[in-house]
Amino acid sequence: MSDARKILDDLNDRSREVFRLIVESYLDSGEPVGSRTLTRTLSEKVSAATVRNVMQDLEYLGLLDSPHVSAGRIPTQMGLRMFVDGLLEIGDLDMGDRQKLDATLGGNTGDVGGALDKIGAALSRVSQGASLVLTPKHETEIKHIEFVSLGHDRALVVLVFADGHVENRLFTPPPGQTPSSMREAANFLNALIEGKTLSDVRRMMQTEIRARQQEVDGLAREMVESGLAVWEGQGADTARLIVRGRANLLGGAGQEEELERIRTLFDDLERKRDIAEFLELTEQGEGVRIFIGSENKLFSLSGSSLVVSPYMNADRKIIGAVGVIGPTRLNYGRIVPIVDYTAQLVGRLISDRS
């Protein structure tokens, strides 16, 4: 990326303007740009032959590509990255787009999950791409835990959080459990969990069980471990990835091979196969980030671009992210403020409800 920036710095004014006009035209139309078109828009009056020479030099530098013989040029992935990093002009958020996003919070009665679904759908409509919303894990302090027997091989563990949120999971209890061992396990945990989040409890539990073996019998100890285990392992992550607007990408795809790549991307996302990859993108600092094509493993097969921004809770802690997926010829200048504003909107929503 630093090499691309150096190339941009080394370009003269004419080459820089030709490059910028080609990229902007390509992002707008998706079509290759020819020398004769450029001669009509360049600030400097030069011949088409001169422009062709500049285009050949830019192609030699790896910034442009010619999809067909005698056709115009389109930017390469490296060229797009250089444009985004050095020449992209970010516009202001359109008032109409802002109103559509704000409208998602109207009439909401406190269901954060439902509100995030609505925001994801609105983000997809406004951006005309596919939207991703990574919902936060519930990391509020735990107030109470309870084990409920539903039969000899089924039980329910119920967690009540300090903010009133309640979660419950079904699990298979260890053999031989009795109502008294379940009560003992719950009492043991409730004596330890005050002021702790679920992550805190999981980290400390093994140490506490070993240190207090005399206070809790074997059955209750197994119950504690089994009850907490349902929140661990594959599929137990309470974060959720909301994907909206798949049809926007599928409808704009051309060849069958491209369609199949996009289908594979969304199948992976919907199975949460790469949710950890998406989560990692949110933990690398504040602000909107742009990933083009193969720059990120998650989107390399589909050749798509991702514009993503983390959002924060009231304590300024990153707890999730929102993003837009689209073709590499996204209107980045328009999409960046949309994603940025949506992240701020979600952050305010989470902070107000926590």
mmCIF file of C-alpha atoms in Angstrom:
data_model
loop_
_atom_site.group_PDB
_atom_site.id
_atom_site.type_symbol
_atom_site.label_atom_id
_atom_site.label_comp_id
_atom_site.label_asym_id
_atom_site.label_seq_id
_atom_site.Cartn_x
_atom_site.Cartn_y
_atom_site.Cartn_z
ATOM 1 C CA MET A 1 0.000 0.000 0.000
ATOM 2 C CA SER A 2 2.904 2.344 0.718
ATOM 3 C CA ASP A 3 4.294 1.538 -2.775
ATOM 4 C CA ALA A 4 1.009 2.633 -4.329
ATOM 5 C CA ARG A 5 1.104 5.869 -2.366
ATOM 6 C CA LYS A 6 4.661 6.536 -3.581
ATOM 7 C CA ILE A 7 3.558 5.977 -7.171
ATOM 8 C CA LEU A 8 0.761 8.487 -6.717
ATOM 9 C CA ASP A 9 3.154 11.045 -5.258
ATOM 10 C CA ASP A 10 5.509 10.570 -8.219
ATOM 11 C CA LEU A 11 2.829 11.180 -10.873
ATOM 12 C CA ASN A 12 2.820 14.537 -12.606
ATOM 13 C CA ASP A 13 -0.336 16.651 -12.696
ATOM 14 C CA ARG A 14 -1.435 15.404 -16.127
ATOM 15 C CA SER A 15 -1.025 11.716 -15.253
ATOM 16 C CA ARG A 16 -2.783 12.233 -11.928
ATOM 17 C CA GLU A 17 -5.755 13.930 -13.620
ATOM 18 C CA VAL A 18 -6.039 11.245 -16.325
ATOM 19 C CA PHE A 19 -5.930 8.546 -13.656
ATOM 20 C CA ARG A 20 -8.544 10.288 -11.490
ATOM 21 C CA LEU A 21 -10.932 10.837 -14.425
ATOM 22 C CA ILE A 22 -10.658 7.202 -15.539
ATOM 23 C CA VAL A 23 -11.399 5.887 -12.051
ATOM 24 C CA GLU A 24 -14.293 8.277 -11.437
ATOM 25 C CA SER A 25 -15.835 7.448 -14.819
ATOM 26 C CA TYR A 26 -15.413 3.712 -14.215
ATOM 27 C CA LEU A 27 -16.994 3.911 -10.738
ATOM 28 C CA ASP A 28 -19.927 5.794 -12.260
ATOM 29 C CA SER A 29 -20.535 3.660 -15.362
ATOM 30 C CA GLY A 30 -18.582 0.426 -14.994
ATOM 31 C CA GLU A 31 -17.332 0.911 -18.555
ATOM 32 C CA PRO A 32 -13.754 1.255 -19.854
ATOM 33 C CA VAL A 33 -12.695 4.834 -20.587
ATOM 34 C CA GLY A 34 -11.059 5.777 -23.880
ATOM 35 C CA SER A 35 -8.626 8.548 -24.786
ATOM 36 C CA ARG A 36 -11.095 10.510 -26.911
ATOM 37 C CA THR A 37 -13.535 10.728 -23.990
ATOM 38 C CA LEU A 38 -10.758 12.017 -21.760
ATOM 39 C CA THR A 39 -9.689 14.763 -24.168
ATOM 40 C CA ARG A 40 -13.144 16.312 -23.778
ATOM 41 C CA THR A 41 -12.937 16.443 -19.953
ATOM 42 C CA LEU A 42 -9.270 17.170 -19.223
ATOM 43 C CA SER A 43 -8.526 20.656 -17.949
ATOM 44 C CA GLU A 44 -5.499 20.786 -20.282
ATOM 45 C CA LYS A 45 -6.112 20.705 -24.036
ATOM 46 C CA VAL A 46 -4.016 17.826 -25.379
ATOM 47 C CA SER A 47 -4.344 15.337 -28.240
ATOM 48 C CA ALA A 48 -5.819 11.875 -27.953
ATOM 49 C CA ALA A 49 -2.372 10.463 -28.798
ATOM 50 C CA THR A 50 -0.846 12.237 -25.798
ATOM 51 C CA VAL A 51 -3.590 10.885 -23.541
ATOM 52 C CA ARG A 52 -3.016 7.358 -24.888
ATOM 53 C CA ASN A 53 0.666 7.635 -23.977
ATOM 54 C CA VAL A 54 -0.242 8.661 -20.430
ATOM 55 C CA MET A 55 -2.700 5.751 -20.190
ATOM 56 C CA GLN A 56 -0.007 3.314 -21.357
ATOM 57 C CA ASP A 57 2.352 4.643 -18.688
ATOM 58 C CA LEU A 58 -0.331 4.193 -16.006
ATOM 59 C CA GLU A 59 -0.960 0.670 -17.261
ATOM 60 C CA TYR A 60 2.758 -0.078 -17.055
ATOM 61 C CA LEU A 61 2.718 1.078 -13.414
ATOM 62 C CA GLY A 62 -0.065 -1.421 -12.662
ATOM 63 C CA LEU A 63 -2.767 1.182 -12.067
ATOM 64 C CA LEU A 64 -4.856 0.570 -15.196
ATOM 65 C CA ASP A 65 -5.849 -2.442 -17.221
ATOM 66 C CA SER A 66 -7.212 -2.890 -20.736
ATOM 67 C CA PRO A 67 -9.997 -5.492 -20.739
ATOM 68 C CA HIS A 68 -10.013 -5.767 -24.542
ATOM 69 C CA VAL A 69 -7.588 -4.943 -27.323
ATOM 70 C CA SER A 70 -8.149 -1.387 -28.585
ATOM 71 C CA ALA A 71 -10.621 -0.745 -25.762
ATOM 72 C CA GLY A 72 -10.380 1.921 -23.096
ATOM 73 C CA ARG A 73 -8.886 1.392 -19.662
ATOM 74 C CA ILE A 74 -10.284 0.442 -16.260
ATOM 75 C CA PRO A 75 -8.527 0.701 -12.885
ATOM 76 C CA THR A 76 -6.858 -2.361 -11.405
ATOM 77 C CA GLN A 77 -7.369 -3.326 -7.755
ATOM 78 C CA MET A 78 -4.086 -1.556 -6.988
ATOM 79 C CA GLY A 79 -5.336 1.494 -8.869
ATOM 80 C CA LEU A 80 -8.597 1.520 -6.925
ATOM 81 C CA ARG A 81 -6.706 1.265 -3.662
ATOM 82 C CA MET A 82 -4.471 4.166 -4.628
ATOM 83 C CA PHE A 83 -7.486 6.240 -5.647
ATOM 84 C CA VAL A 84 -9.304 5.501 -2.377
ATOM 85 C CA ASP A 85 -6.250 6.308 -0.257
ATOM 86 C CA GLY A 86 -5.100 9.420 -2.072
ATOM 87 C CA LEU A 87 -7.726 10.944 -4.362
ATOM 88 C CA LEU A 88 -11.151 9.971 -3.042
ATOM 89 C CA GLU A 89 -13.366 12.900 -2.093
ATOM 90 C CA ILE A 90 -15.846 11.953 0.618
ATOM 91 C CA GLY A 91 -19.182 13.694 0.189
ATOM 92 C CA ASP A 92 -21.624 14.769 2.880
ATOM 93 C CA LEU A 93 -24.395 12.406 3.861
ATOM 94 C CA ASP A 94 -27.446 13.046 1.706
ATOM 95 C CA MET A 95 -30.331 14.359 3.811
ATOM 96 C CA GLY A 96 -32.761 11.908 2.214
ATOM 97 C CA ASP A 97 -30.486 8.967 3.065
ATOM 98 C CA ARG A 98 -30.159 10.239 6.625
ATOM 99 C CA GLN A 99 -33.926 10.492 7.034
ATOM 100 C CA LYS A 100 -34.413 6.924 5.765
ATOM 101 C CA LEU A 101 -31.891 5.611 8.297
ATOM 102 C CA ASP A 102 -33.333 7.716 11.137
ATOM 103 C CA ALA A 103 -36.820 6.429 10.335
ATOM 104 C CA THR A 104 -35.799 2.906 11.344
ATOM 105 C CA LEU A 105 -35.839 3.959 15.003
ATOM 106 C CA GLY A 106 -39.335 5.425 14.869
ATOM 107 C CA GLY A 107 -41.899 3.529 16.925
ATOM 108 C CA ASN A 108 -39.349 1.058 18.292
ATOM 109 C CA THR A 109 -40.426 -0.246 21.679
ATOM 110 C CA GLY A 110 -37.092 -1.377 23.030
ATOM 111 C CA ASP A 111 -36.321 -4.513 21.026
ATOM 112 C CA VAL A 112 -32.681 -3.930 20.082
ATOM 113 C CA GLY A 113 -32.520 -7.005 17.842
ATOM 114 C CA GLY A 114 -35.568 -5.886 15.878
ATOM 115 C CA ALA A 115 -34.171 -2.375 15.535
ATOM 116 C CA LEU A 116 -30.857 -3.704 14.196
ATOM 117 C CA ASP A 117 -32.753 -5.826 11.654
ATOM 118 C CA LYS A 118 -34.578 -2.698 10.457
ATOM 119 C CA ILE A 119 -31.361 -0.682 10.308
ATOM 120 C CA GLY A 120 -29.675 -3.427 8.261
ATOM 121 C CA ALA A 121 -32.569 -3.483 5.799
ATOM 122 C CA ALA A 122 -32.526 0.317 5.494
ATOM 123 C CA LEU A 123 -28.749 0.376 5.006
ATOM 124 C CA SER A 124 -29.123 -2.105 2.153
ATOM 125 C CA ARG A 125 -31.853 -0.028 0.484
ATOM 126 C CA VAL A 126 -29.981 3.260 0.852
ATOM 127 C CA SER A 127 -26.636 1.893 -0.349
ATOM 128 C CA GLN A 128 -28.106 -0.383 -3.052
ATOM 129 C CA GLY A 129 -25.638 -2.998 -1.840
ATOM 130 C CA ALA A 130 -25.753 -5.805 0.690
ATOM 131 C CA SER A 131 -25.532 -4.770 4.327
ATOM 132 C CA LEU A 132 -23.918 -6.503 7.281
ATOM 133 C CA VAL A 133 -24.666 -5.747 10.919
ATOM 134 C CA LEU A 134 -22.665 -7.585 13.556
ATOM 135 C CA THR A 135 -24.751 -7.405 16.728
ATOM 136 C CA PRO A 136 -22.991 -7.142 20.085
ATOM 137 C CA LYS A 137 -22.459 -9.988 22.476
ATOM 138 C CA HIS A 138 -24.286 -9.398 25.736
ATOM 139 C CA GLU A 139 -21.508 -8.507 28.147
ATOM 140 C CA THR A 140 -23.550 -6.837 30.875
ATOM 141 C CA GLU A 141 -22.946 -7.950 34.450
ATOM 142 C CA ILE A 142 -24.884 -11.056 35.506
ATOM 143 C CA LYS A 143 -27.447 -10.666 38.272
ATOM 144 C CA HIS A 144 -28.673 -14.228 38.754
ATOM 145 C CA ILE A 145 -28.316 -17.752 37.372
ATOM 146 C CA GLU A 146 -30.778 -20.616 37.699
ATOM 147 C CA PHE A 147 -30.885 -24.269 36.643
ATOM 148 C CA VAL A 148 -34.290 -25.748 35.790
ATOM 149 C CA SER A 149 -34.805 -29.492 35.327
ATOM 150 C CA LEU A 150 -36.996 -30.436 32.351
ATOM 151 C CA GLY A 151 -36.502 -34.195 32.653
ATOM 152 C CA HIS A 152 -33.765 -36.710 33.380
ATOM 153 C CA ASP A 153 -31.829 -35.733 30.236
ATOM 154 C CA ARG A 154 -32.826 -32.106 29.685
ATOM 155 C CA ALA A 155 -32.277 -28.947 31.688
ATOM 156 C CA LEU A 156 -32.401 -25.217 31.216
ATOM 157 C CA VAL A 157 -29.830 -22.709 32.388
ATOM 158 C CA VAL A 158 -31.267 -19.211 32.795
ATOM 159 C CA LEU A 159 -29.118 -16.069 33.026
ATOM 160 C CA VAL A 160 -30.600 -12.808 34.254
ATOM 161 C CA PHE A 161 -28.441 -9.751 33.544
ATOM 162 C CA ALA A 162 -28.251 -6.530 35.524
ATOM 163 C CA ASP A 163 -29.986 -4.615 32.713
ATOM 164 C CA GLY A 164 -32.988 -6.972 32.795
ATOM 165 C CA HIS A 165 -31.951 -8.971 29.719
ATOM 166 C CA VAL A 166 -32.663 -12.718 30.091
ATOM 167 C CA GLU A 167 -31.064 -15.567 28.156
ATOM 168 C CA ASN A 168 -31.667 -19.286 28.468
ATOM 169 C CA ARG A 169 -30.176 -22.376 26.877
ATOM 170 C CA LEU A 170 -31.187 -26.015 26.813
ATOM 171 C CA PHE A 171 -28.496 -28.570 27.660
ATOM 172 C CA THR A 172 -28.023 -32.177 28.717
ATOM 173 C CA PRO A 173 -27.139 -32.311 32.433
ATOM 174 C CA PRO A 174 -24.608 -34.817 33.800
ATOM 175 C CA PRO A 175 -26.153 -38.166 34.837
ATOM 176 C CA GLY A 176 -27.549 -38.424 38.346
ATOM 177 C CA GLN A 177 -28.463 -34.791 38.854
ATOM 178 C CA THR A 178 -31.069 -34.044 41.516
ATOM 179 C CA PRO A 179 -33.023 -30.888 42.339
ATOM 180 C CA SER A 180 -30.739 -30.363 45.349
ATOM 181 C CA SER A 181 -27.529 -30.607 43.267
ATOM 182 C CA MET A 182 -28.987 -28.111 40.799
ATOM 183 C CA ARG A 183 -29.803 -25.702 43.634
ATOM 184 C CA GLU A 184 -26.326 -26.166 45.083
ATOM 185 C CA ALA A 185 -24.723 -25.450 41.701
ATOM 186 C CA ALA A 186 -26.832 -22.292 41.258
ATOM 187 C CA ASN A 187 -26.076 -21.117 44.816
ATOM 188 C CA PHE A 188 -22.358 -21.683 44.257
ATOM 189 C CA LEU A 189 -22.421 -19.584 41.080
ATOM 190 C CA ASN A 190 -24.647 -16.827 42.450
ATOM 191 C CA ALA A 191 -22.196 -16.325 45.314
ATOM 192 C CA LEU A 192 -19.447 -15.619 42.777
ATOM 193 C CA ILE A 193 -21.067 -13.768 39.885
ATOM 194 C CA GLU A 194 -21.914 -10.413 41.446
ATOM 195 C CA GLY A 195 -20.357 -7.686 39.301
ATOM 196 C CA LYS A 196 -19.067 -10.209 36.743
ATOM 197 C CA THR A 197 -19.840 -10.635 33.046
ATOM 198 C CA LEU A 198 -20.281 -14.050 31.465
ATOM 199 C CA SER A 199 -16.751 -13.879 30.057
ATOM 200 C CA ASP A 200 -15.404 -13.071 33.538
ATOM 201 C CA VAL A 201 -17.251 -16.041 35.036
ATOM 202 C CA ARG A 202 -15.962 -18.467 32.409
ATOM 203 C CA ARG A 203 -12.372 -17.340 32.971
ATOM 204 C CA MET A 204 -12.487 -17.664 36.752
ATOM 205 C CA MET A 205 -14.628 -20.781 37.145
ATOM 206 C CA GLN A 206 -12.012 -23.534 36.922
ATOM 207 C CA THR A 207 -9.830 -21.790 39.494
ATOM 208 C CA GLU A 208 -12.754 -21.229 41.847
ATOM 209 C CA ILE A 209 -13.988 -24.807 41.591
ATOM 210 C CA ARG A 210 -10.537 -26.152 42.450
ATOM 211 C CA ALA A 211 -10.122 -23.702 45.323
ATOM 212 C CA ARG A 212 -13.534 -24.490 46.836
ATOM 213 C CA GLN A 213 -13.823 -28.220 46.329
ATOM 214 C CA GLN A 214 -14.920 -28.674 49.934
ATOM 215 C CA GLU A 215 -17.849 -26.276 49.449
ATOM 216 C CA VAL A 216 -19.487 -28.044 46.519
ATOM 217 C CA ASP A 217 -19.979 -31.749 45.903
ATOM 218 C CA GLY A 218 -19.090 -33.627 42.721
ATOM 219 C CA LEU A 219 -22.560 -33.571 41.159
ATOM 220 C CA ALA A 220 -22.968 -29.839 41.664
ATOM 221 C CA ARG A 221 -19.453 -29.255 40.294
ATOM 222 C CA GLU A 222 -20.327 -31.158 37.106
ATOM 223 C CA MET A 223 -23.562 -29.189 36.862
ATOM 224 C CA VAL A 224 -21.699 -25.868 37.045
ATOM 225 C CA GLU A 225 -19.289 -26.927 34.309
ATOM 226 C CA SER A 226 -22.041 -28.322 32.066
ATOM 227 C CA GLY A 227 -24.287 -25.313 32.540
ATOM 228 C CA LEU A 228 -21.594 -22.831 31.574
ATOM 229 C CA ALA A 229 -20.313 -24.975 28.708
ATOM 230 C CA VAL A 230 -23.442 -24.318 26.645
ATOM 231 C CA TRP A 231 -22.210 -20.768 26.122
ATOM 232 C CA GLU A 232 -18.867 -21.964 24.797
ATOM 233 C CA GLY A 233 -17.695 -23.694 21.632
ATOM 234 C CA GLN A 234 -18.843 -23.484 18.042
ATOM 235 C CA GLY A 235 -22.264 -21.997 17.511
ATOM 236 C CA ALA A 236 -22.510 -20.594 21.014
ATOM 237 C CA ASP A 237 -21.361 -17.081 20.203
ATOM 238 C CA THR A 238 -24.163 -14.737 21.124
ATOM 239 C CA ALA A 239 -23.050 -12.280 18.463
ATOM 240 C CA ARG A 240 -25.224 -12.410 15.355
ATOM 241 C CA LEU A 241 -24.477 -11.393 11.811
ATOM 242 C CA ILE A 242 -27.475 -9.812 10.077
ATOM 243 C CA VAL A 243 -27.178 -9.967 6.272
ATOM 244 C CA ARG A 244 -29.614 -7.963 4.164
ATOM 245 C CA GLY A 245 -29.856 -7.108 0.453
ATOM 246 C CA ARG A 246 -28.335 -10.221 -1.076
ATOM 247 C CA ALA A 247 -30.492 -9.651 -4.176
ATOM 248 C CA ASN A 248 -28.778 -6.300 -4.805
ATOM 249 C CA LEU A 249 -25.501 -8.053 -5.598
ATOM 250 C CA LEU A 250 -26.985 -11.087 -7.303
ATOM 251 C CA GLY A 251 -29.126 -8.902 -9.543
ATOM 252 C CA GLY A 252 -26.150 -6.849 -10.648
ATOM 253 C CA ALA A 253 -23.868 -9.822 -11.323
ATOM 254 C CA GLY A 254 -23.122 -10.753 -14.887
ATOM 255 C CA GLN A 255 -21.698 -14.120 -15.811
ATOM 256 C CA GLU A 256 -22.682 -17.379 -14.110
ATOM 257 C CA GLU A 257 -19.200 -17.696 -12.608
ATOM 258 C CA GLU A 258 -19.566 -14.302 -10.929
ATOM 259 C CA LEU A 259 -23.025 -15.230 -9.651
ATOM 260 C CA GLU A 260 -21.659 -18.417 -8.132
ATOM 261 C CA ARG A 261 -18.855 -16.548 -6.342
ATOM 262 C CA ILE A 262 -21.369 -14.152 -4.785
ATOM 263 C CA ARG A 263 -23.665 -17.022 -3.762
ATOM 264 C CA THR A 264 -20.706 -18.709 -2.058
ATOM 265 C CA LEU A 265 -19.876 -15.511 -0.173
ATOM 266 C CA PHE A 266 -23.392 -15.180 1.215
ATOM 267 C CA ASP A 267 -23.689 -18.860 2.017
ATOM 268 C CA ASP A 268 -20.513 -18.533 4.092
ATOM 269 C CA LEU A 269 -21.812 -15.445 5.855
ATOM 270 C CA GLU A 270 -25.182 -16.993 6.622
ATOM 271 C CA ARG A 271 -23.489 -20.068 8.116
ATOM 272 C CA LYS A 272 -21.307 -17.699 10.194
ATOM 273 C CA ARG A 273 -18.314 -19.578 8.819
ATOM 274 C CA ASP A 274 -16.294 -16.379 8.665
ATOM 275 C CA ILE A 275 -17.929 -14.320 11.381
ATOM 276 C CA ALA A 276 -14.612 -14.273 13.258
ATOM 277 C CA GLU A 277 -12.999 -12.690 10.185
ATOM 278 C CA PHE A 278 -15.606 -9.959 10.153
ATOM 279 C CA LEU A 279 -15.241 -9.423 13.894
ATOM 280 C CA GLU A 280 -11.490 -8.968 13.517
ATOM 281 C CA LEU A 281 -12.102 -6.080 11.116
ATOM 282 C CA THR A 282 -13.973 -4.214 13.841
ATOM 283 C CA GLU A 283 -11.200 -4.506 16.402
ATOM 284 C CA GLN A 284 -8.487 -2.746 14.434
ATOM 285 C CA GLY A 285 -9.398 0.812 15.353
ATOM 286 C CA GLU A 286 -12.058 3.448 14.936
ATOM 287 C CA GLY A 287 -13.357 4.865 11.685
ATOM 288 C CA VAL A 288 -14.534 3.597 8.335
ATOM 289 C CA ARG A 289 -12.268 1.094 6.572
ATOM 290 C CA ILE A 290 -12.399 0.044 2.921
ATOM 291 C CA PHE A 291 -11.363 -3.401 1.707
ATOM 292 C CA ILE A 292 -11.151 -3.878 -2.058
ATOM 293 C CA GLY A 293 -11.360 -7.296 -3.700
ATOM 294 C CA SER A 294 -8.770 -9.743 -2.445
ATOM 295 C CA GLU A 295 -7.436 -7.412 0.275
ATOM 296 C CA ASN A 296 -9.556 -9.317 2.774
ATOM 297 C CA LYS A 297 -9.831 -13.113 2.784
ATOM 298 C CA LEU A 298 -13.539 -13.044 3.505
ATOM 299 C CA PHE A 299 -14.344 -11.300 0.210
ATOM 300 C CA SER A 300 -11.492 -12.428 -2.022
ATOM 301 C CA LEU A 301 -13.464 -15.135 -3.844
ATOM 302 C CA SER A 302 -16.348 -12.886 -4.793
ATOM 303 C CA GLY A 303 -14.155 -9.974 -5.866
ATOM 304 C CA SER A 304 -16.361 -7.647 -3.820
ATOM 305 C CA SER A 305 -15.500 -4.585 -1.798
ATOM 306 C CA LEU A 306 -16.424 -3.992 1.833
ATOM 307 C CA VAL A 307 -16.908 -0.630 3.523
ATOM 308 C CA VAL A 308 -17.086 -1.250 7.270
ATOM 309 C CA SER A 309 -17.131 0.741 10.487
ATOM 310 C CA PRO A 310 -17.176 -0.385 14.117
ATOM 311 C CA TYR A 311 -19.706 0.971 16.566
ATOM 312 C CA MET A 312 -19.250 1.556 20.277
ATOM 313 C CA ASN A 313 -21.224 1.419 23.484
ATOM 314 C CA ALA A 314 -21.517 4.219 26.044
ATOM 315 C CA ASP A 315 -18.092 3.276 27.451
ATOM 316 C CA ARG A 316 -16.450 3.829 24.022
ATOM 317 C CA LYS A 317 -15.775 0.116 23.690
ATOM 318 C CA ILE A 318 -16.046 -1.441 20.204
ATOM 319 C CA ILE A 319 -18.828 -4.023 20.415
ATOM 320 C CA GLY A 320 -19.891 -4.628 16.805
ATOM 321 C CA ALA A 321 -19.789 -3.331 13.258
ATOM 322 C CA VAL A 322 -21.859 -2.325 10.252
ATOM 323 C CA GLY A 323 -20.811 -2.577 6.648
ATOM 324 C CA VAL A 324 -21.822 -2.544 3.008
ATOM 325 C CA ILE A 325 -20.707 -5.105 0.432
ATOM 326 C CA GLY A 326 -20.765 -4.185 -3.219
ATOM 327 C CA PRO A 327 -18.846 -4.544 -6.452
ATOM 328 C CA THR A 328 -15.352 -3.061 -6.564
ATOM 329 C CA ARG A 329 -16.783 -0.133 -8.517
ATOM 330 C CA LEU A 330 -18.760 1.118 -5.532
ATOM 331 C CA ASN A 331 -19.413 4.827 -5.227
ATOM 332 C CA TYR A 332 -17.034 4.978 -2.260
ATOM 333 C CA GLY A 333 -17.428 8.724 -1.761
ATOM 334 C CA ARG A 334 -21.163 8.234 -1.149
ATOM 335 C CA ILE A 335 -21.039 4.920 0.740
ATOM 336 C CA VAL A 336 -18.414 5.941 3.317
ATOM 337 C CA PRO A 337 -20.573 8.650 5.015
ATOM 338 C CA ILE A 338 -23.601 6.323 4.901
ATOM 339 C CA VAL A 339 -21.720 3.559 6.738
ATOM 340 C CA ASP A 340 -20.157 6.053 9.151
ATOM 341 C CA TYR A 341 -23.531 7.548 10.063
ATOM 342 C CA THR A 342 -25.156 4.117 10.423
ATOM 343 C CA ALA A 343 -22.411 3.053 12.849
ATOM 344 C CA GLN A 344 -23.044 6.187 14.916
ATOM 345 C CA LEU A 345 -26.795 5.480 14.828
ATOM 346 C CA VAL A 346 -26.332 1.916 16.069
ATOM 347 C CA GLY A 347 -23.899 3.062 18.760
ATOM 348 C CA ARG A 348 -26.461 5.556 20.079
ATOM 349 C CA LEU A 349 -29.178 2.894 19.985
ATOM 350 C CA ILE A 350 -27.090 0.435 21.999
ATOM 351 C CA SER A 351 -25.998 3.106 24.490
ATOM 352 C CA ASP A 352 -29.586 4.311 25.040
ATOM 353 C CA ARG A 353 -30.858 0.777 25.692
ATOM 354 C CA SER A 354 -28.030 -0.372 27.971
#
